[in-house]
Amino acid sequence: MKISNRDVPPRAAWVLEQAGVHPLLARLYASRGVSAMDDLDDGLHRLLPPAGLKGAADAAVLLADAIAADKRMCIVADYDCDGATACAVGLRGLQLLGAQQLGYIVPDRVLDGYGLTGPIAQRVKDSGADVLITV
């Protein structure tokens, strides 16, 4: 393990502390380039617009058509934190949009390898899913 010491810009840490950030977090954030509370804003308006994601419109149409046709959908997720979260959000979001036939697969990295592989795609096909969604 390599431990890195970073300089803490005093002005940035002070600004964050004055805005109510705990002094330890203010120093940590400042050492990582955060100099204003706006840098910590994680609101939805800070996300990239979906139109900027290549293929997003086509994917939205495909999913909407699959939901309307009551097709079986299967999410393939990774077992780590972001994969599990993406799977849960995907399942819940599709349910809220009216999807009825949903399933998911979380492959075993040791047995199945990492990412979407041929054998995993075959498992999805064998499960009867019409649509495979990776997260």
CSV table of N, CA and C in Angstrom, one decimal:
chain,number,residue,atom,x,y,z
A,1,MET,N,0.8,-1.2,0.0
A,1,MET,CA,0.0,0.0,0.0
A,1,MET,C,0.9,1.2,0.0
A,2,LYS,N,0.5,2.2,-0.8
A,2,LYS,CA,1.3,3.5,-0.8
A,2,LYS,C,0.4,4.6,-0.2
A,3,ILE,N,1.0,5.2,0.7
A,3,ILE,CA,0.3,6.3,1.4
A,3,ILE,C,0.8,7.6,0.8
A,4,SER,N,-0.2,8.5,0.4
A,4,SER,CA,0.2,9.8,-0.2
A,4,SER,C,-0.1,10.9,0.7
A,5,ASN,N,0.8,11.8,0.9
A,5,ASN,CA,0.5,13.0,1.7
A,5,ASN,C,0.2,14.1,0.7
A,6,ARG,N,-0.9,14.8,0.9
A,6,ARG,CA,-1.3,15.8,0.0
A,6,ARG,C,-1.3,17.2,0.8
A,7,ASP,N,-1.0,18.2,0.1
A,7,ASP,CA,-1.0,19.5,0.6
A,7,ASP,C,-2.5,19.9,0.8
A,8,VAL,N,-2.7,20.6,1.9
A,8,VAL,CA,-4.1,21.1,2.2
A,8,VAL,C,-4.1,22.7,2.0
A,9,PRO,N,-4.7,23.1,0.9
A,9,PRO,CA,-4.8,24.6,0.7
A,9,PRO,C,-5.6,25.2,1.9
A,10,PRO,N,-5.0,26.0,2.7
A,10,PRO,CA,-5.6,26.6,3.9
A,10,PRO,C,-6.9,27.3,3.6
A,11,ARG,N,-6.8,28.1,2.6
A,11,ARG,CA,-8.0,29.0,2.2
A,11,ARG,C,-9.2,28.1,1.9
A,12,ALA,N,-9.0,27.0,1.1
A,12,ALA,CA,-10.1,26.2,0.7
A,12,ALA,C,-10.7,25.4,1.9
A,13,ALA,N,-9.8,25.0,2.8
A,13,ALA,CA,-10.3,24.3,4.0
A,13,ALA,C,-11.1,25.2,4.8
A,14,TRP,N,-10.6,26.5,5.0
A,14,TRP,CA,-11.3,27.5,5.8
A,14,TRP,C,-12.7,27.8,5.2
A,15,VAL,N,-12.8,28.0,3.9
A,15,VAL,CA,-14.1,28.2,3.2
A,15,VAL,C,-15.0,27.1,3.5
A,16,LEU,N,-14.6,25.9,3.4
A,16,LEU,CA,-15.5,24.7,3.6
A,16,LEU,C,-15.9,24.7,5.1
A,17,GLU,N,-15.0,25.0,6.0
A,17,GLU,CA,-15.3,25.0,7.4
A,17,GLU,C,-16.4,26.0,7.7
A,18,GLN,N,-16.2,27.2,7.1
A,18,GLN,CA,-17.1,28.3,7.4
A,18,GLN,C,-18.5,28.0,6.8
A,19,ALA,N,-18.6,27.1,5.8
A,19,ALA,CA,-19.9,26.7,5.3
A,19,ALA,C,-20.5,25.5,6.1
A,20,GLY,N,-19.8,25.1,7.2
A,20,GLY,CA,-20.4,24.1,8.0
A,20,GLY,C,-19.9,22.7,7.9
A,21,VAL,N,-18.8,22.5,7.0
A,21,VAL,CA,-18.2,21.2,6.9
A,21,VAL,C,-17.3,20.9,8.1
A,22,HIS,N,-17.4,19.7,8.6
A,22,HIS,CA,-16.6,19.3,9.7
A,22,HIS,C,-15.1,19.6,9.3
A,23,PRO,N,-14.3,20.1,10.3
A,23,PRO,CA,-12.9,20.4,10.0
A,23,PRO,C,-12.1,19.3,9.3
A,24,LEU,N,-12.3,18.1,9.8
A,24,LEU,CA,-11.5,17.0,9.2
A,24,LEU,C,-11.9,16.8,7.7
A,25,LEU,N,-13.2,16.8,7.5
A,25,LEU,CA,-13.7,16.6,6.1
A,25,LEU,C,-13.3,17.8,5.2
A,26,ALA,N,-13.3,19.0,5.8
A,26,ALA,CA,-12.9,20.2,5.1
A,26,ALA,C,-11.4,20.0,4.6
A,27,ARG,N,-10.6,19.6,5.5
A,27,ARG,CA,-9.2,19.4,5.1
A,27,ARG,C,-9.0,18.3,4.0
A,28,LEU,N,-9.8,17.2,4.2
A,28,LEU,CA,-9.7,16.1,3.2
A,28,LEU,C,-10.2,16.6,1.9
A,29,TYR,N,-11.4,17.2,1.8
A,29,TYR,CA,-11.9,17.7,0.6
A,29,TYR,C,-10.9,18.7,-0.1
A,30,ALA,N,-10.4,19.7,0.7
A,30,ALA,CA,-9.5,20.7,0.2
A,30,ALA,C,-8.3,20.0,-0.4
A,31,SER,N,-7.8,19.0,0.2
A,31,SER,CA,-6.6,18.3,-0.3
A,31,SER,C,-6.9,17.6,-1.6
A,32,ARG,N,-8.1,17.4,-1.9
A,32,ARG,CA,-8.5,16.7,-3.2
A,32,ARG,C,-9.1,17.7,-4.2
A,33,GLY,N,-8.9,19.0,-3.9
A,33,GLY,CA,-9.3,20.0,-4.9
A,33,GLY,C,-10.6,20.6,-4.8
A,34,VAL,N,-11.3,20.3,-3.7
A,34,VAL,CA,-12.6,20.9,-3.5
A,34,VAL,C,-12.4,22.2,-2.8
A,35,SER,N,-12.9,23.3,-3.4
A,35,SER,CA,-12.7,24.6,-2.8
A,35,SER,C,-13.9,25.4,-2.5
A,36,ALA,N,-15.1,24.8,-2.8
A,36,ALA,CA,-16.3,25.5,-2.5
A,36,ALA,C,-17.4,24.5,-2.3
A,37,MET,N,-18.5,24.9,-1.6
A,37,MET,CA,-19.6,24.0,-1.3
A,37,MET,C,-20.2,23.5,-2.6
A,38,ASP,N,-20.2,24.3,-3.6
A,38,ASP,CA,-20.8,24.0,-4.9
A,38,ASP,C,-20.2,22.7,-5.5
A,39,ASP,N,-18.9,22.5,-5.2
A,39,ASP,CA,-18.2,21.3,-5.7
A,39,ASP,C,-18.7,20.1,-5.1
A,40,LEU,N,-19.4,20.2,-3.9
A,40,LEU,CA,-19.9,19.0,-3.2
A,40,LEU,C,-21.4,18.7,-3.6
A,41,ASP,N,-22.0,19.6,-4.4
A,41,ASP,CA,-23.4,19.4,-4.8
A,41,ASP,C,-23.5,18.2,-5.6
A,42,ASP,N,-24.4,17.2,-5.1
A,42,ASP,CA,-24.6,16.0,-5.8
A,42,ASP,C,-26.0,15.9,-6.3
A,43,GLY,N,-26.7,17.0,-6.5
A,43,GLY,CA,-28.0,17.0,-7.0
A,43,GLY,C,-28.2,16.4,-8.4
A,44,LEU,N,-29.4,16.0,-8.8
A,44,LEU,CA,-29.6,15.4,-10.1
A,44,LEU,C,-29.3,16.4,-11.2
A,45,HIS,N,-29.4,17.7,-11.0
A,45,HIS,CA,-29.1,18.6,-12.0
A,45,HIS,C,-27.6,18.6,-12.4
A,46,ARG,N,-26.8,18.0,-11.6
A,46,ARG,CA,-25.3,17.9,-11.9
A,46,ARG,C,-25.0,16.7,-12.8
A,47,LEU,N,-26.0,15.8,-13.0
A,47,LEU,CA,-25.7,14.6,-13.9
A,47,LEU,C,-25.7,15.0,-15.3
A,48,LEU,N,-25.0,14.2,-16.1
A,48,LEU,CA,-25.0,14.5,-17.6
A,48,LEU,C,-26.4,14.2,-18.1
A,49,PRO,N,-26.8,15.0,-19.1
A,49,PRO,CA,-28.1,14.8,-19.7
A,49,PRO,C,-28.2,13.4,-20.4
A,50,PRO,N,-29.3,12.7,-20.3
A,50,PRO,CA,-29.3,11.4,-21.0
A,50,PRO,C,-29.1,11.5,-22.5
A,51,ALA,N,-29.5,12.6,-23.1
A,51,ALA,CA,-29.3,12.8,-24.5
A,51,ALA,C,-27.9,12.7,-24.9
A,52,GLY,N,-27.0,13.0,-24.0
A,52,GLY,CA,-25.5,12.9,-24.3
A,52,GLY,C,-24.9,11.5,-24.2
A,53,LEU,N,-25.7,10.6,-23.8
A,53,LEU,CA,-25.2,9.2,-23.7
A,53,LEU,C,-25.5,8.5,-25.0
A,54,LYS,N,-24.5,8.0,-25.7
A,54,LYS,CA,-24.7,7.4,-27.0
A,54,LYS,C,-25.6,6.1,-26.9
A,55,GLY,N,-26.6,6.1,-27.7
A,55,GLY,CA,-27.5,5.0,-27.7
A,55,GLY,C,-28.6,5.0,-26.7
A,56,ALA,N,-28.7,6.0,-25.8
A,56,ALA,CA,-29.7,6.1,-24.8
A,56,ALA,C,-31.1,6.2,-25.3
A,57,ALA,N,-31.3,6.9,-26.4
A,57,ALA,CA,-32.7,7.0,-26.9
A,57,ALA,C,-33.1,5.7,-27.5
A,58,ASP,N,-32.2,5.0,-28.2
A,58,ASP,CA,-32.6,3.7,-28.8
A,58,ASP,C,-32.9,2.7,-27.6
A,59,ALA,N,-32.0,2.7,-26.6
A,59,ALA,CA,-32.3,1.8,-25.4
A,59,ALA,C,-33.6,2.1,-24.8
A,60,ALA,N,-33.9,3.4,-24.6
A,60,ALA,CA,-35.2,3.8,-24.0
A,60,ALA,C,-36.4,3.2,-24.8
A,61,VAL,N,-36.3,3.3,-26.1
A,61,VAL,CA,-37.4,2.8,-27.0
A,61,VAL,C,-37.5,1.3,-26.9
A,62,LEU,N,-36.3,0.6,-26.9
A,62,LEU,CA,-36.3,-0.8,-26.8
A,62,LEU,C,-36.9,-1.3,-25.5
A,63,LEU,N,-36.6,-0.6,-24.4
A,63,LEU,CA,-37.2,-1.0,-23.1
A,63,LEU,C,-38.6,-0.7,-23.0
A,64,ALA,N,-39.0,0.5,-23.5
A,64,ALA,CA,-40.5,0.8,-23.5
A,64,ALA,C,-41.3,-0.2,-24.3
A,65,ASP,N,-40.7,-0.6,-25.5
A,65,ASP,CA,-41.4,-1.6,-26.3
A,65,ASP,C,-41.5,-2.9,-25.6
A,66,ALA,N,-40.4,-3.3,-24.9
A,66,ALA,CA,-40.4,-4.6,-24.2
A,66,ALA,C,-41.4,-4.6,-23.0
A,67,ILE,N,-41.5,-3.5,-22.3
A,67,ILE,CA,-42.5,-3.4,-21.3
A,67,ILE,C,-43.9,-3.4,-21.8
A,68,ALA,N,-44.1,-2.7,-22.9
A,68,ALA,CA,-45.5,-2.7,-23.5
A,68,ALA,C,-45.9,-4.1,-24.0
A,69,ALA,N,-44.9,-4.9,-24.5
A,69,ALA,CA,-45.2,-6.2,-25.0
A,69,ALA,C,-45.1,-7.3,-23.9
A,70,ASP,N,-44.9,-6.9,-22.7
A,70,ASP,CA,-44.7,-7.8,-21.5
A,70,ASP,C,-43.6,-8.9,-21.8
A,71,LYS,N,-42.5,-8.4,-22.3
A,71,LYS,CA,-41.4,-9.3,-22.5
A,71,LYS,C,-40.7,-9.6,-21.3
A,72,ARG,N,-40.0,-10.7,-21.2
A,72,ARG,CA,-39.2,-11.1,-20.0
A,72,ARG,C,-37.8,-10.4,-20.2
A,73,MET,N,-37.4,-9.7,-19.1
A,73,MET,CA,-36.2,-9.0,-19.1
A,73,MET,C,-35.3,-9.5,-17.9
A,74,CYS,N,-34.0,-9.6,-18.2
A,74,CYS,CA,-33.1,-10.1,-17.2
A,74,CYS,C,-31.9,-9.1,-17.1
A,75,ILE,N,-31.6,-8.6,-15.9
A,75,ILE,CA,-30.5,-7.7,-15.6
A,75,ILE,C,-29.3,-8.6,-15.2
A,76,VAL,N,-28.2,-8.4,-15.9
A,76,VAL,CA,-26.9,-9.0,-15.5
A,76,VAL,C,-26.1,-8.0,-14.8
A,77,ALA,N,-25.8,-8.3,-13.5
A,77,ALA,CA,-25.1,-7.3,-12.7
A,77,ALA,C,-23.8,-7.9,-12.1
A,78,ASP,N,-22.9,-7.0,-11.7
A,78,ASP,CA,-21.7,-7.5,-11.0
A,78,ASP,C,-22.0,-7.6,-9.6
A,79,TYR,N,-21.2,-8.3,-8.8
A,79,TYR,CA,-21.5,-8.5,-7.4
A,79,TYR,C,-21.0,-7.4,-6.5
A,80,ASP,N,-20.2,-6.5,-7.0
A,80,ASP,CA,-19.7,-5.4,-6.1
A,80,ASP,C,-20.7,-4.4,-5.8
A,81,CYS,N,-20.4,-3.4,-5.1
A,81,CYS,CA,-21.3,-2.4,-4.6
A,81,CYS,C,-22.0,-1.7,-5.7
A,82,ASP,N,-21.3,-1.2,-6.7
A,82,ASP,CA,-22.0,-0.4,-7.7
A,82,ASP,C,-22.9,-1.4,-8.6
A,83,GLY,N,-22.4,-2.6,-8.8
A,83,GLY,CA,-23.2,-3.5,-9.6
A,83,GLY,C,-24.5,-3.9,-8.9
A,84,ALA,N,-24.4,-4.2,-7.6
A,84,ALA,CA,-25.6,-4.5,-6.8
A,84,ALA,C,-26.6,-3.4,-6.7
A,85,THR,N,-26.0,-2.2,-6.6
A,85,THR,CA,-26.9,-1.0,-6.5
A,85,THR,C,-27.6,-0.7,-7.9
A,86,ALA,N,-26.8,-0.8,-9.0
A,86,ALA,CA,-27.3,-0.6,-10.3
A,86,ALA,C,-28.4,-1.7,-10.6
A,87,CYS,N,-28.2,-2.9,-10.1
A,87,CYS,CA,-29.2,-4.0,-10.3
A,87,CYS,C,-30.5,-3.6,-9.6
A,88,ALA,N,-30.4,-3.2,-8.3
A,88,ALA,CA,-31.6,-2.9,-7.5
A,88,ALA,C,-32.3,-1.7,-8.1
A,89,VAL,N,-31.6,-0.7,-8.5
A,89,VAL,CA,-32.2,0.5,-9.1
A,89,VAL,C,-32.8,0.2,-10.4
A,90,GLY,N,-32.2,-0.6,-11.2
A,90,GLY,CA,-32.7,-1.1,-12.5
A,90,GLY,C,-34.0,-1.9,-12.3
A,91,LEU,N,-34.0,-2.8,-11.4
A,91,LEU,CA,-35.2,-3.6,-11.2
A,91,LEU,C,-36.4,-2.7,-10.7
A,92,ARG,N,-36.1,-1.9,-9.7
A,92,ARG,CA,-37.1,-1.0,-9.2
A,92,ARG,C,-37.6,0.0,-10.2
A,93,GLY,N,-36.7,0.5,-11.0
A,93,GLY,CA,-37.1,1.5,-12.0
A,93,GLY,C,-38.0,0.8,-13.1
A,94,LEU,N,-37.6,-0.4,-13.5
A,94,LEU,CA,-38.4,-1.1,-14.5
A,94,LEU,C,-39.8,-1.5,-14.0
A,95,GLN,N,-39.8,-1.9,-12.7
A,95,GLN,CA,-41.1,-2.2,-12.1
A,95,GLN,C,-42.0,-1.0,-12.1
A,96,LEU,N,-41.4,0.2,-11.7
A,96,LEU,CA,-42.2,1.4,-11.7
A,96,LEU,C,-42.7,1.8,-13.0
A,97,LEU,N,-42.0,1.4,-14.1
A,97,LEU,CA,-42.5,1.7,-15.4
A,97,LEU,C,-43.4,0.6,-16.0
A,98,GLY,N,-43.7,-0.4,-15.2
A,98,GLY,CA,-44.7,-1.3,-15.5
A,98,GLY,C,-44.2,-2.7,-15.9
A,99,ALA,N,-42.9,-2.9,-15.9
A,99,ALA,CA,-42.4,-4.2,-16.3
A,99,ALA,C,-42.9,-5.3,-15.2
A,100,GLN,N,-43.3,-6.4,-15.7
A,100,GLN,CA,-43.9,-7.5,-14.9
A,100,GLN,C,-42.9,-8.7,-14.8
A,101,GLN,N,-42.3,-9.0,-15.9
A,101,GLN,CA,-41.4,-10.2,-15.9
A,101,GLN,C,-39.9,-9.8,-15.9
A,102,LEU,N,-39.5,-9.7,-14.7
A,102,LEU,CA,-38.1,-9.3,-14.4
A,102,LEU,C,-37.3,-10.3,-13.7
A,103,GLY,N,-36.1,-10.5,-14.0
A,103,GLY,CA,-35.2,-11.3,-13.3
A,103,GLY,C,-33.8,-10.7,-13.3
A,104,TYR,N,-32.9,-11.3,-12.6
A,104,TYR,CA,-31.5,-10.8,-12.6
A,104,TYR,C,-30.5,-12.0,-12.3
A,105,ILE,N,-29.3,-11.8,-12.8
A,105,ILE,CA,-28.3,-12.7,-12.5
A,105,ILE,C,-27.1,-12.0,-12.0
A,106,VAL,N,-26.5,-12.4,-11.0
A,106,VAL,CA,-25.2,-11.9,-10.5
A,106,VAL,C,-24.2,-13.0,-10.6
A,107,PRO,N,-23.4,-13.0,-11.6
A,107,PRO,CA,-22.4,-14.1,-11.8
A,107,PRO,C,-21.4,-14.1,-10.7
A,108,ASP,N,-20.9,-15.3,-10.6
A,108,ASP,CA,-19.8,-15.6,-9.6
A,108,ASP,C,-18.5,-15.3,-10.4
A,109,ARG,N,-17.7,-14.3,-9.9
A,109,ARG,CA,-16.5,-13.9,-10.6
A,109,ARG,C,-15.5,-15.0,-10.7
A,110,VAL,N,-15.4,-15.9,-9.7
A,110,VAL,CA,-14.4,-17.0,-9.8
A,110,VAL,C,-14.9,-18.0,-10.8
A,111,LEU,N,-16.2,-18.4,-10.8
A,111,LEU,CA,-16.7,-19.4,-11.7
A,111,LEU,C,-16.9,-18.9,-13.1
A,112,ASP,N,-17.5,-17.6,-13.2
A,112,ASP,CA,-18.0,-17.1,-14.5
A,112,ASP,C,-17.1,-16.1,-15.1
A,113,GLY,N,-16.1,-15.6,-14.4
A,113,GLY,CA,-15.2,-14.6,-14.9
A,113,GLY,C,-15.8,-13.2,-14.7
A,114,TYR,N,-15.2,-12.2,-15.3
A,114,TYR,CA,-15.7,-10.8,-15.0
A,114,TYR,C,-16.4,-10.3,-16.3
A,115,GLY,N,-17.5,-9.6,-16.1
A,115,GLY,CA,-18.2,-9.0,-17.2
A,115,GLY,C,-19.2,-10.0,-17.8
A,116,LEU,N,-19.8,-9.5,-18.9
A,116,LEU,CA,-20.7,-10.4,-19.6
A,116,LEU,C,-19.9,-11.3,-20.5
A,117,THR,N,-20.1,-12.6,-20.3
A,117,THR,CA,-19.4,-13.6,-21.1
A,117,THR,C,-20.5,-14.5,-21.8
A,118,GLY,N,-20.0,-15.2,-22.8
A,118,GLY,CA,-20.9,-16.1,-23.6
A,118,GLY,C,-21.7,-17.0,-22.7
A,119,PRO,N,-21.1,-17.7,-21.8
A,119,PRO,CA,-21.9,-18.6,-20.9
A,119,PRO,C,-23.0,-17.9,-20.1
A,120,ILE,N,-22.7,-16.7,-19.6
A,120,ILE,CA,-23.7,-15.9,-18.9
A,120,ILE,C,-24.8,-15.5,-19.8
A,121,ALA,N,-24.5,-15.1,-21.0
A,121,ALA,CA,-25.5,-14.8,-22.0
A,121,ALA,C,-26.4,-16.0,-22.3
A,122,GLN,N,-25.8,-17.2,-22.4
A,122,GLN,CA,-26.5,-18.4,-22.6
A,122,GLN,C,-27.5,-18.7,-21.4
A,123,ARG,N,-27.0,-18.5,-20.2
A,123,ARG,CA,-27.9,-18.6,-19.0
A,123,ARG,C,-29.1,-17.7,-19.1
A,124,VAL,N,-28.9,-16.5,-19.5
A,124,VAL,CA,-30.0,-15.6,-19.7
A,124,VAL,C,-31.0,-16.1,-20.7
A,125,LYS,N,-30.4,-16.6,-21.8
A,125,LYS,CA,-31.3,-17.1,-22.9
A,125,LYS,C,-32.0,-18.3,-22.4
A,126,ASP,N,-31.3,-19.2,-21.7
A,126,ASP,CA,-32.0,-20.4,-21.2
A,126,ASP,C,-33.0,-20.1,-20.2
A,127,SER,N,-32.9,-19.0,-19.5
A,127,SER,CA,-34.0,-18.6,-18.5
A,127,SER,C,-35.2,-18.2,-19.2
A,128,GLY,N,-35.2,-18.0,-20.5
A,128,GLY,CA,-36.4,-17.5,-21.2
A,128,GLY,C,-36.5,-16.0,-21.4
A,129,ALA,N,-35.5,-15.3,-21.0
A,129,ALA,CA,-35.5,-13.8,-21.1
A,129,ALA,C,-35.5,-13.4,-22.6
A,130,ASP,N,-36.2,-12.4,-22.9
A,130,ASP,CA,-36.3,-11.8,-24.3
A,130,ASP,C,-35.3,-10.7,-24.4
A,131,VAL,N,-35.0,-10.0,-23.3
A,131,VAL,CA,-34.1,-8.8,-23.2
A,131,VAL,C,-33.1,-9.0,-22.1
A,132,LEU,N,-31.8,-8.8,-22.5
A,132,LEU,CA,-30.7,-8.9,-21.5
A,132,LEU,C,-30.3,-7.4,-21.3
A,133,ILE,N,-30.2,-7.0,-20.0
A,133,ILE,CA,-29.7,-5.7,-19.7
A,133,ILE,C,-28.5,-5.8,-18.8
A,134,THR,N,-27.4,-5.2,-19.2
A,134,THR,CA,-26.2,-5.2,-18.4
A,134,THR,C,-26.1,-3.9,-17.6
A,135,VAL,N,-25.7,-4.0,-16.3
A,135,VAL,CA,-25.5,-2.8,-15.5
A,135,VAL,C,-24.1,-2.8,-14.9
